[in-house]
Short mmCIF file of C-alpha atoms in Angstrom, two decimals:
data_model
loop_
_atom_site.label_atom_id
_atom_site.label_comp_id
_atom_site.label_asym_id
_atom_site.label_seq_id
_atom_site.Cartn_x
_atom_site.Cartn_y
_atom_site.Cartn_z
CA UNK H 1 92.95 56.68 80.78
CA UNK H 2 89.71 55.77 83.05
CA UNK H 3 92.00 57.64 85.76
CA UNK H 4 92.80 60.43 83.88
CA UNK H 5 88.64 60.90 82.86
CA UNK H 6 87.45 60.28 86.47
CA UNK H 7 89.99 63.47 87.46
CA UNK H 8 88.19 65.62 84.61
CA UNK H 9 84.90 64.42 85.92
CA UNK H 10 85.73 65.77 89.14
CA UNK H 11 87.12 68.95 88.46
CA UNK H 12 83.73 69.18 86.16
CA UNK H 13 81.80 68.57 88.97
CA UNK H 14 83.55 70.66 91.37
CA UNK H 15 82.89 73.81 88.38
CA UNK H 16 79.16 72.97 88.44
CA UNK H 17 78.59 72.74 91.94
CA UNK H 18 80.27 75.96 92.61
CA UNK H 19 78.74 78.23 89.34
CA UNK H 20 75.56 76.57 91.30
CA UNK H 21 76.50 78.31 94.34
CA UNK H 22 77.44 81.62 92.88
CA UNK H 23 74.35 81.67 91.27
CA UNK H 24 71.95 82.70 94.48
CA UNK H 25 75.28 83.98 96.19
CA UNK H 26 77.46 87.33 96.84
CA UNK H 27 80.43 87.75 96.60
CA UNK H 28 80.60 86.82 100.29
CA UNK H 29 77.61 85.65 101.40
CA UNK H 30 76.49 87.18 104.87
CA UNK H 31 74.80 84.27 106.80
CA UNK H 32 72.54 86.24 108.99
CA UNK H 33 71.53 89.18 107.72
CA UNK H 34 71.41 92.34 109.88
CA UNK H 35 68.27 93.69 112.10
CA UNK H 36 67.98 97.00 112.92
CA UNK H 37 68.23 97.51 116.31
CA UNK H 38 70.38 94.06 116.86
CA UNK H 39 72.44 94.31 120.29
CA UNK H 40 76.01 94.15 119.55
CA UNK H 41 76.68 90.85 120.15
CA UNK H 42 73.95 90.26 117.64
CA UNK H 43 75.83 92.55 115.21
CA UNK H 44 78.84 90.43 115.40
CA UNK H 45 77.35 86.86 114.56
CA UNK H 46 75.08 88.21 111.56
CA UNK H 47 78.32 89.75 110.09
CA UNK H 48 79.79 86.12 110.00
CA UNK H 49 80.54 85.54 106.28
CA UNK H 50 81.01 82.13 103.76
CA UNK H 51 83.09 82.44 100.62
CA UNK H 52 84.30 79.85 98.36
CA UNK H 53 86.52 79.64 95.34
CA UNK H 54 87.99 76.74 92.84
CA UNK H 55 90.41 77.19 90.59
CA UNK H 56 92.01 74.37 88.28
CA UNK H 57 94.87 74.45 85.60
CA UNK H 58 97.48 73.36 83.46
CA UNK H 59 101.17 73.90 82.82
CA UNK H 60 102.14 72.53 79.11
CA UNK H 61 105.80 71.27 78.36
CA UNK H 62 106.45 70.49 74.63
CA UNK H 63 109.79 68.34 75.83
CA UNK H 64 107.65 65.77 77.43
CA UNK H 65 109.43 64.94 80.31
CA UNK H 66 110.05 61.26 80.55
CA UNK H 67 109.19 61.20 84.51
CA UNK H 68 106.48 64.01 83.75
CA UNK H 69 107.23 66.90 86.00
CA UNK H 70 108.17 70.46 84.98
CA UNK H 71 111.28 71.10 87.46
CA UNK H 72 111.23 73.63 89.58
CA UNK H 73 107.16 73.96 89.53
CA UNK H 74 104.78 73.03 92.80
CA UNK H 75 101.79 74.09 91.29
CA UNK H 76 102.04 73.32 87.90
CA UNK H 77 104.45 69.86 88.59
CA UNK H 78 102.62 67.59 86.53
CA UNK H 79 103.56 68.52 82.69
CA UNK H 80 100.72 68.44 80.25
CA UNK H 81 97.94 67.23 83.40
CA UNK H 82 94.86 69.13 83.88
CA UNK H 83 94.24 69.52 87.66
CA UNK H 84 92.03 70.38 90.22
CA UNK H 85 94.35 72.75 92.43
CA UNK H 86 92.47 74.16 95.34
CA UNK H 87 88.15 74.01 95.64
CA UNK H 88 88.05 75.88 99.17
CA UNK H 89 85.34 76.89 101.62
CA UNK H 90 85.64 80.17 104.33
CA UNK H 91 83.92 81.03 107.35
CA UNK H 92 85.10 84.49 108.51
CA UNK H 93 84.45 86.89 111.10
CA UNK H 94 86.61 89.99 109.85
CA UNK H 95 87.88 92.71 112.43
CA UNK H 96 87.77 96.31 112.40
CA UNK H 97 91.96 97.20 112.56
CA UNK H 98 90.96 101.03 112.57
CA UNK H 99 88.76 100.26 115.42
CA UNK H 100 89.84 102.49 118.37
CA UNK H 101 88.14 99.47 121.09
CA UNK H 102 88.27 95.54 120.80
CA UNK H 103 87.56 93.51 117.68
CA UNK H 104 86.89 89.97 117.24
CA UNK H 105 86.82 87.81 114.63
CA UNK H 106 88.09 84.44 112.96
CA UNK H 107 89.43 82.89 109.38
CA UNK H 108 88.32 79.05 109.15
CA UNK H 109 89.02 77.57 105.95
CA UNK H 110 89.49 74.10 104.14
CA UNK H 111 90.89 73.67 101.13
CA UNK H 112 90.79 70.17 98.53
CA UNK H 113 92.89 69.90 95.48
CA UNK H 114 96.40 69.36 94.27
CA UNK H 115 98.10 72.06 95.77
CA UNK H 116 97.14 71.06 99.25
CA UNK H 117 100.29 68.56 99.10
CA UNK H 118 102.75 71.18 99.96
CA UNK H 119 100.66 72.88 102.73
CA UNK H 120 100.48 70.39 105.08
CA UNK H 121 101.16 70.63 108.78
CA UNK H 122 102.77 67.51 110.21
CA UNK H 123 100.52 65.63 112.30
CA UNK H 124 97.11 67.51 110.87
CA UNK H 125 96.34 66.43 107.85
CA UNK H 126 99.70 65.19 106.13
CA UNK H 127 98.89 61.41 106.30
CA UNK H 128 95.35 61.46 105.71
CA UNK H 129 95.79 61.17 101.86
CA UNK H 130 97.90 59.90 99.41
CA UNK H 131 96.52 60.88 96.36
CA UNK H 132 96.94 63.82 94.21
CA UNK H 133 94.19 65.66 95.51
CA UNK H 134 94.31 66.41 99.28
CA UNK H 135 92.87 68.31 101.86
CA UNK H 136 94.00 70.78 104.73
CA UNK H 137 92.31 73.10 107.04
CA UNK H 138 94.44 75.92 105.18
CA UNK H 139 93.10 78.48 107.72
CA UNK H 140 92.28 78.19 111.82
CA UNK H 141 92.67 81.01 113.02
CA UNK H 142 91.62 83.69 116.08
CA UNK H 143 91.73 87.20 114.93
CA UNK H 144 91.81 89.97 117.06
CA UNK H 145 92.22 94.29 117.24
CA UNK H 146 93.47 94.91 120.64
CA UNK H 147 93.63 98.49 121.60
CA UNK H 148 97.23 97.98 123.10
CA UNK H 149 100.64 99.94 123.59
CA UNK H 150 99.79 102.49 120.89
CA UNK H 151 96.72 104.37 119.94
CA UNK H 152 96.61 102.43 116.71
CA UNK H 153 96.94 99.33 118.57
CA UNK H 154 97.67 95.80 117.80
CA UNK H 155 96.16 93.16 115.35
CA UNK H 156 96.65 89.80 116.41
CA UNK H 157 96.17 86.27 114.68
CA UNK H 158 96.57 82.91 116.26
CA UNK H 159 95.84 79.10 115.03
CA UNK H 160 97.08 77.48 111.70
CA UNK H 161 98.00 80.76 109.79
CA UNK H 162 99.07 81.29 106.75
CA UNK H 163 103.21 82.11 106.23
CA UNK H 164 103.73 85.82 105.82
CA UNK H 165 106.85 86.46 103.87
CA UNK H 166 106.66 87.00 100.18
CA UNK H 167 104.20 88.49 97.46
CA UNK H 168 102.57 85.13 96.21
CA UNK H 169 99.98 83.79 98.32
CA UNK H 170 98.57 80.15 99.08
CA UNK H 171 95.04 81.88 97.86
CA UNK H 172 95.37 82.40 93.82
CA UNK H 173 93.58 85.72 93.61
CA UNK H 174 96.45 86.87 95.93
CA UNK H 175 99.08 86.37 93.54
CA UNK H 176 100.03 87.87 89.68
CA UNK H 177 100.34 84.34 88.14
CA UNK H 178 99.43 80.61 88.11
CA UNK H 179 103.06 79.10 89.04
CA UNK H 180 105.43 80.75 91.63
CA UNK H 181 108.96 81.96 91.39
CA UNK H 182 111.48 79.97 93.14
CA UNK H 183 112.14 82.43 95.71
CA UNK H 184 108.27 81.62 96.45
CA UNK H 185 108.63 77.92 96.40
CA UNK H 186 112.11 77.51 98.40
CA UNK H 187 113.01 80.45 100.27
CA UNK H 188 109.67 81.41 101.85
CA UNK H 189 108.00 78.84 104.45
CA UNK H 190 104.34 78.26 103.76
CA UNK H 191 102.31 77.49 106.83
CA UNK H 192 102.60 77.79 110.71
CA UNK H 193 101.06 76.92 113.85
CA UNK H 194 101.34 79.69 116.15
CA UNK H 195 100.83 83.59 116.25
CA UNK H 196 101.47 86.61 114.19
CA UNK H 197 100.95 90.40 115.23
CA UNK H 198 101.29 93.91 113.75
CA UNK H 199 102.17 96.18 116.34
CA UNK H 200 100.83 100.02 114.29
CA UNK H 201 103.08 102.22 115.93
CA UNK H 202 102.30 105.08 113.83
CA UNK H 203 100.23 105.31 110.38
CA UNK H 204 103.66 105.04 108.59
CA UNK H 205 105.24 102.16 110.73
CA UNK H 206 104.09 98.36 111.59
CA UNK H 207 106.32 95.81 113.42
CA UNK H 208 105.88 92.83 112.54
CA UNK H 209 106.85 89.52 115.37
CA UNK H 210 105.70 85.95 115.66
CA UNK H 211 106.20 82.69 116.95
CA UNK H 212 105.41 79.16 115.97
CA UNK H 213 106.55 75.59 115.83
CA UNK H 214 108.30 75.77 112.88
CA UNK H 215 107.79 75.60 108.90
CA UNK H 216 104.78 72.91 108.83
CA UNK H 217 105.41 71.55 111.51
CA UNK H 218 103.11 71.37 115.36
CA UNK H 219 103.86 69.63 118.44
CA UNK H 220 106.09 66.74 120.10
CA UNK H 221 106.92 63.81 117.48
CA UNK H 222 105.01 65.59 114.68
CA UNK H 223 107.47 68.84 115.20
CA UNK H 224 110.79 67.59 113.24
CA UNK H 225 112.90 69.49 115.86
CA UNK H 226 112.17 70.22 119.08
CA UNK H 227 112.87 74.43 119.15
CA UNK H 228 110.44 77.29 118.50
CA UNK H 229 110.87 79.32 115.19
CA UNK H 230 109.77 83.44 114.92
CA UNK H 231 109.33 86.21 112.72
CA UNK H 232 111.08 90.34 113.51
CA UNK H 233 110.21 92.90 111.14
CA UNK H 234 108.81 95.93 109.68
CA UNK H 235 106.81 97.33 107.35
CA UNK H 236 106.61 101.06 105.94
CA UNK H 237 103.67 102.26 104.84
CA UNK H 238 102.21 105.31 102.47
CA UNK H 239 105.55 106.36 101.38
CA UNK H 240 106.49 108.90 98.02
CA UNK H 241 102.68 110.39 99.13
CA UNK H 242 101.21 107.20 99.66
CA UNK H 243 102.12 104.92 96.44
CA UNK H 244 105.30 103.12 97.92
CA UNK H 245 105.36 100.26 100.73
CA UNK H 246 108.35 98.67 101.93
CA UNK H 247 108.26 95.78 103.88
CA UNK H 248 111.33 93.85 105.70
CA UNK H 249 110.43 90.80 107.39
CA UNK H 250 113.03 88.00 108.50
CA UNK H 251 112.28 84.57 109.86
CA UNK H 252 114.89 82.90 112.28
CA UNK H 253 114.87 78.96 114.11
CA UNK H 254 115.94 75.48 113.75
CA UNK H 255 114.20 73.85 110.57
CA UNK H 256 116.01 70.63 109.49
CA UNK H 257 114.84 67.35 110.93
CA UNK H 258 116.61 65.17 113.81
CA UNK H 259 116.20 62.15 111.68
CA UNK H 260 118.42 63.90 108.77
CA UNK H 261 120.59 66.13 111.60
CA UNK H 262 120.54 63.82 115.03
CA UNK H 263 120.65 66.36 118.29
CA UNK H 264 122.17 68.92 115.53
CA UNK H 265 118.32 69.42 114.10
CA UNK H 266 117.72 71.62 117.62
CA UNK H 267 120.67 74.14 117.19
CA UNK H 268 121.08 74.92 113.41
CA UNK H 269 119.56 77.71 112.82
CA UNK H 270 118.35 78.68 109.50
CA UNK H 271 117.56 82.90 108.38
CA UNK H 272 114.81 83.64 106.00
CA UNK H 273 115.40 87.16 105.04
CA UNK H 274 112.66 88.94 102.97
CA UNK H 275 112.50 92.81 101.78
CA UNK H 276 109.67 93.54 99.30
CA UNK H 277 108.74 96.89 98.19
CA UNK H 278 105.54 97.68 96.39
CA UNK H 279 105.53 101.30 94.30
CA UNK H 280 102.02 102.27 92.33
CA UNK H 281 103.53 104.23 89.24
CA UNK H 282 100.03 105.00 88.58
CA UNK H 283 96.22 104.09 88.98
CA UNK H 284 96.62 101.02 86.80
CA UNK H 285 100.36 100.07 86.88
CA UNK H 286 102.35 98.99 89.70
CA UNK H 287 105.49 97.38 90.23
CA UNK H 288 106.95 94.83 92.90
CA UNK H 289 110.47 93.88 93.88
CA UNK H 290 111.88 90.97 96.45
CA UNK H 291 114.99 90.42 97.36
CA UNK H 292 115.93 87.19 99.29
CA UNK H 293 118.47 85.87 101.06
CA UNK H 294 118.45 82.66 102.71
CA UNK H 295 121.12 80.44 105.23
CA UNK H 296 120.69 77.11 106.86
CA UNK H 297 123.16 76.20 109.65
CA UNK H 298 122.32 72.36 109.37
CA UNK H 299 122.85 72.41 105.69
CA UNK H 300 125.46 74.59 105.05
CA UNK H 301 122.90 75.85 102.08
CA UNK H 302 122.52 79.34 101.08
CA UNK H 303 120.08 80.95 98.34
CA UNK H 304 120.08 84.36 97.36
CA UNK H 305 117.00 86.25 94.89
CA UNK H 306 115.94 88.91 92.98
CA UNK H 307 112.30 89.07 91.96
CA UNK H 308 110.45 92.10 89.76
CA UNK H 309 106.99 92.34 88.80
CA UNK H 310 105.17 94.59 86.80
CA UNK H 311 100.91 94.29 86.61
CA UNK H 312 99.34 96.93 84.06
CA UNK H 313 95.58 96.98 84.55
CA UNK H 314 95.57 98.17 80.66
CA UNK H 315 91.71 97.80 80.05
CA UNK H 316 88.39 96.96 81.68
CA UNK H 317 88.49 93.12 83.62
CA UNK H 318 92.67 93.17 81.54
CA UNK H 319 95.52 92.90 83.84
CA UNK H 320 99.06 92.27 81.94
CA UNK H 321 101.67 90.42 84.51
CA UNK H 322 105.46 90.19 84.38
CA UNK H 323 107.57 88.34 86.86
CA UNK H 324 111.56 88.46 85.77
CA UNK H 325 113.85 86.54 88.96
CA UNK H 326 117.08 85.71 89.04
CA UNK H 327 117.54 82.89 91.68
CA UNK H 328 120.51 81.37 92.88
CA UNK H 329 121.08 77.85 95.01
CA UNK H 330 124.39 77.52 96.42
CA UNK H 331 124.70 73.67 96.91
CA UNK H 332 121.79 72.60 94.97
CA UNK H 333 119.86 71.47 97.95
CA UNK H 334 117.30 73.33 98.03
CA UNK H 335 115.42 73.24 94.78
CA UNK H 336 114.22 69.91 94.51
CA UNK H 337 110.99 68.15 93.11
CA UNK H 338 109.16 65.82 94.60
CA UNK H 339 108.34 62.79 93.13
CA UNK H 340 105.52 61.36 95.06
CA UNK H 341 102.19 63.05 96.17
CA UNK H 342 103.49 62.52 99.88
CA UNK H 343 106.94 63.53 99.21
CA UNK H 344 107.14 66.85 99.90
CA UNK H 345 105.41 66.65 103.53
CA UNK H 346 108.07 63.05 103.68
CA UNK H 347 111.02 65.88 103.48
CA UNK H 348 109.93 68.45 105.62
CA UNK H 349 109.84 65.54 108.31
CA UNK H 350 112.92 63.65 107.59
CA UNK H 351 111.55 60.64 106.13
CA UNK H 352 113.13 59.25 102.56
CA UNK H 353 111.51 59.88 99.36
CA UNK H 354 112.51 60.03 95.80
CA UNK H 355 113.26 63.45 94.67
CA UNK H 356 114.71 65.49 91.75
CA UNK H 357 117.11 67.71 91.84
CA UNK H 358 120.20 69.66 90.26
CA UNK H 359 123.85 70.67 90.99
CA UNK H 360 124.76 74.41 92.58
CA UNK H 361 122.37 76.39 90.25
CA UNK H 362 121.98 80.21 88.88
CA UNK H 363 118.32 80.24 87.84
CA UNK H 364 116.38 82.78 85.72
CA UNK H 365 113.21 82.53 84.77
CA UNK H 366 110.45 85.16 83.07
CA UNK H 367 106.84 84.71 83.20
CA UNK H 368 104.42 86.64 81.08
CA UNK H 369 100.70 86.73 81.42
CA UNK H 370 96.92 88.19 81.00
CA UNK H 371 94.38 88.04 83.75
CA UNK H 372 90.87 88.45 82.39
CA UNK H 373 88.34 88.89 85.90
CA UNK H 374 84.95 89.72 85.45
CA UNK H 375 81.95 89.20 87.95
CA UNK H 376 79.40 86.83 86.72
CA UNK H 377 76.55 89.54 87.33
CA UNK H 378 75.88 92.30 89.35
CA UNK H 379 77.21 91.93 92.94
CA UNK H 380 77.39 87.61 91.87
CA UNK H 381 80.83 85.92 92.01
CA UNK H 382 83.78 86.13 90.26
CA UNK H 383 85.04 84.15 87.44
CA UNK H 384 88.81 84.96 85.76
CA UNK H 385 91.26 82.86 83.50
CA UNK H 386 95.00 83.96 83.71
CA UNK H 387 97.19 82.03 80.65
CA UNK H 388 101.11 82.28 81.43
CA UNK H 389 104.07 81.95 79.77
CA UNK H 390 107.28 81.09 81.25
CA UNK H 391 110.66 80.55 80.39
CA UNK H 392 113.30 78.90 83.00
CA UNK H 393 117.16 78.27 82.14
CA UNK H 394 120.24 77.55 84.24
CA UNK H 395 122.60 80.32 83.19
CA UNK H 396 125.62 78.66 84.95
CA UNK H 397 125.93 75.65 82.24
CA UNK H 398 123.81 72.87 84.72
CA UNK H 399 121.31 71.16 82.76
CA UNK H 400 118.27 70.48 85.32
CA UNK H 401 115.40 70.54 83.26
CA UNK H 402 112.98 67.74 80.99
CA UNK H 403 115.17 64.75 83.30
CA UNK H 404 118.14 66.58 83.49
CA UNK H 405 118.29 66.54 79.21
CA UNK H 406 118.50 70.41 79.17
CA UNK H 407 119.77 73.95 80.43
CA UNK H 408 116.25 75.74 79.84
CA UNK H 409 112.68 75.11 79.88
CA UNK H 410 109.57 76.43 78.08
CA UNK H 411 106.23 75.90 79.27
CA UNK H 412 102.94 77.47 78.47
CA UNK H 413 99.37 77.46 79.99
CA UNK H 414 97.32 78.92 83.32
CA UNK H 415 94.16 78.66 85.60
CA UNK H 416 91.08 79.73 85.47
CA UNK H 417 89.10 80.62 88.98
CA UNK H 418 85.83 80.78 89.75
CA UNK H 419 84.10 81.86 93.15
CA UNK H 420 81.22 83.57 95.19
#
């Protein structure tokens, strides 16, 4: 119990601290301000800008799972827990990707909190904690517009990045809804070292390519193989007169570990395969669909996905969110919950750790919600509260859910964010 109250303290803390903040803040607060007549150089540093956000929630199960996680939930793991998911600070220089010269910036960015235990990079920041709350430089990055190949150029970004496939995003205001689909949880890697670029061959057509170490992983002992991993693909942009995007992006390299694999680790290959495609039916309502395929040599795992969304902006600071996916693991490796706060980073690099997990598995799972976002005054920071409901169930028969008691799941709750 005095655990449990020191944890609300904090996040109470953490609240304060930041309305504090937004307070005498923007929305992105420009550290220097501008002086007319600045050189350029000058220009650049005073358009250096520091942003910060927290957000905290909860993800209720009325089954009460003895062990006390919701299965098949990062985020929202810990049933019936109020936590502290992410309280981050940015420093960012943005570029110019219109810009028809050079453009320079960069994305630094720590972030403390719960969900930082499944976006570790191994050999950063994965053993510096062992608690529930942890922290990772979520963002180190160069950024760069280089005025290269085409007349639209290249944009370039380089350091700890990010992962690119997929619509739901490490950063909460990026995605529709407080948990993630599975396809966002196990067939999508998280974060890289390496480099990503957009090649804008025309105003209709990106390619997309890339290069790292390898899902979470960096150099020599703290890479769990010893190969390279890269992104190919391609995105199309202002189709049907602008209100349809289609993106294709697939991922290809050696992820297993040598401790689980031996010499093996370096030569299975595993294919991410991601095509998302992003139609505005009208000012306020636009709808999303993913479709995922995944196969891992090493394995000999497959997962294949549907995902749909549907956001309705339906009134002033109102967004209504849908999420319907139909997700299926082949050999039941792949969605698994882990039991300890280190476990997840433990299995990315081959070490033991207790886990939960179910037979081959047909998943579906809806999600309804409301996002209320309002600023807190004029040009001040943002504050918005997004309750969820979601509904998971095995539709093959398995029974993986509330310690393996039951073939579906019901759980109810959100987040609320606040930021400057």
């Amino acid at each position: 119990m005095k655990v449990q109250k020191r944890k609300l303290s904090l996040i109470f803390l953490a609240v304060t601290c930041i309305i504090s903040s937004v307070g005498n803040a923007h929305a992105a607060i420009n550290l220097f301000a501008a002086q007319p007549g600045a050189s350029e150089f000058e220009q650049w540093w005073r358009s250096i800008t520091l942003a910060g956000r927290i957000d905290g929630g909860i993800m209720a199960n009325p089954a009460r799972p003895d062990n006390g996680i919701n299965f098949g939930d990062f985020i929202g793991d810990h049933a019936n827990q109020v936590q502290l998911n992410q309280f981050a600070l940015t420093l960012a220089r943005a570029i110019d990707t219109t810009s028809n010269d050079y453009s320079f910036g960069f994305t630094l960015e720590a972030s403390y909190g719960s969900d930082s235990r499944y976006y570790h990079l191994l050999g950063i920041s994965d053993r510096a904690f062992n608690a529930r709350y942890q922290i990772i430089p979520s963002h180190a990055q160069v950024d760069a517009h280089l005025p290269w190949l085409t007349k639209l150029g290249i944009d370039m970004h380089a350091g700890i990045l990010q992962a690119p496939m997929g619509p739901e995003a490490f950063d909460p205001n990026a995605r529709p809804f407080y948990t993630f689909s599975y396809t966002g949880q196990y067939s999508v890697p998280f974060q890289h070292i390496g480099m990503m670029t957009t090649i804008h061959v025309t105003p209709m057509i990106d390619v997309l390519t890339g290069i790292d170490t390898g899902n979470q992983t960096t150099f020599g002992n703290s890479d769990n193989n010893n190969k390279p991993a890269g992104y190919a693909g391609i995105a199309l942009n202002n189709l049907a007169d602008g209100k349809l995007t289609i993106t294709e992006l697939s991922r290809f390299g050696p992820e297993d570990s040598r401790l689980v694999l031996g010499r093996e680790a370096n030569s299975a290959m595993r294919f991410w395969n991601d095509i998302l495609a992003v139609y505005k039916v009208t000012p306020t309502i636009t709808v999303t669909g993913e479709f995922n395929y995944l196969h891992d040599d090493g394995l000999r795992a497959d997962t294949e996905s549907f995902v749909s969304y549907l956001s309705w902006n339906f009134a002033k600071n109102f967004t209504f969110n849908y999420r319907g996916e139909i997700y299926r693991d082949n050999t039941g490796q792949m969605v698994v919950n882990f039991l300890t706060n280190e476990g997840y980073m433990n299995g990315i690099a081959g070490r033991s750790t207790p886990t939960e997990s179910a037979p081959p598995t047909t998943y579906g799972a809806m999600t309804l919600g409301v996002t209320y976002r309002t600023s807190l005054a004029k040009d001040l920071g943002y504050f918005a509260i997004r309750p969820e409901i979601r509904f998971d169930r095995s539709l093959n028969g398995t029974t993986p859910f509330n310690d393996e008691r039951n073939s579906g799941m019901f759980t109810f709750g959100g987040d609320a964010m606040i930021g400057f």
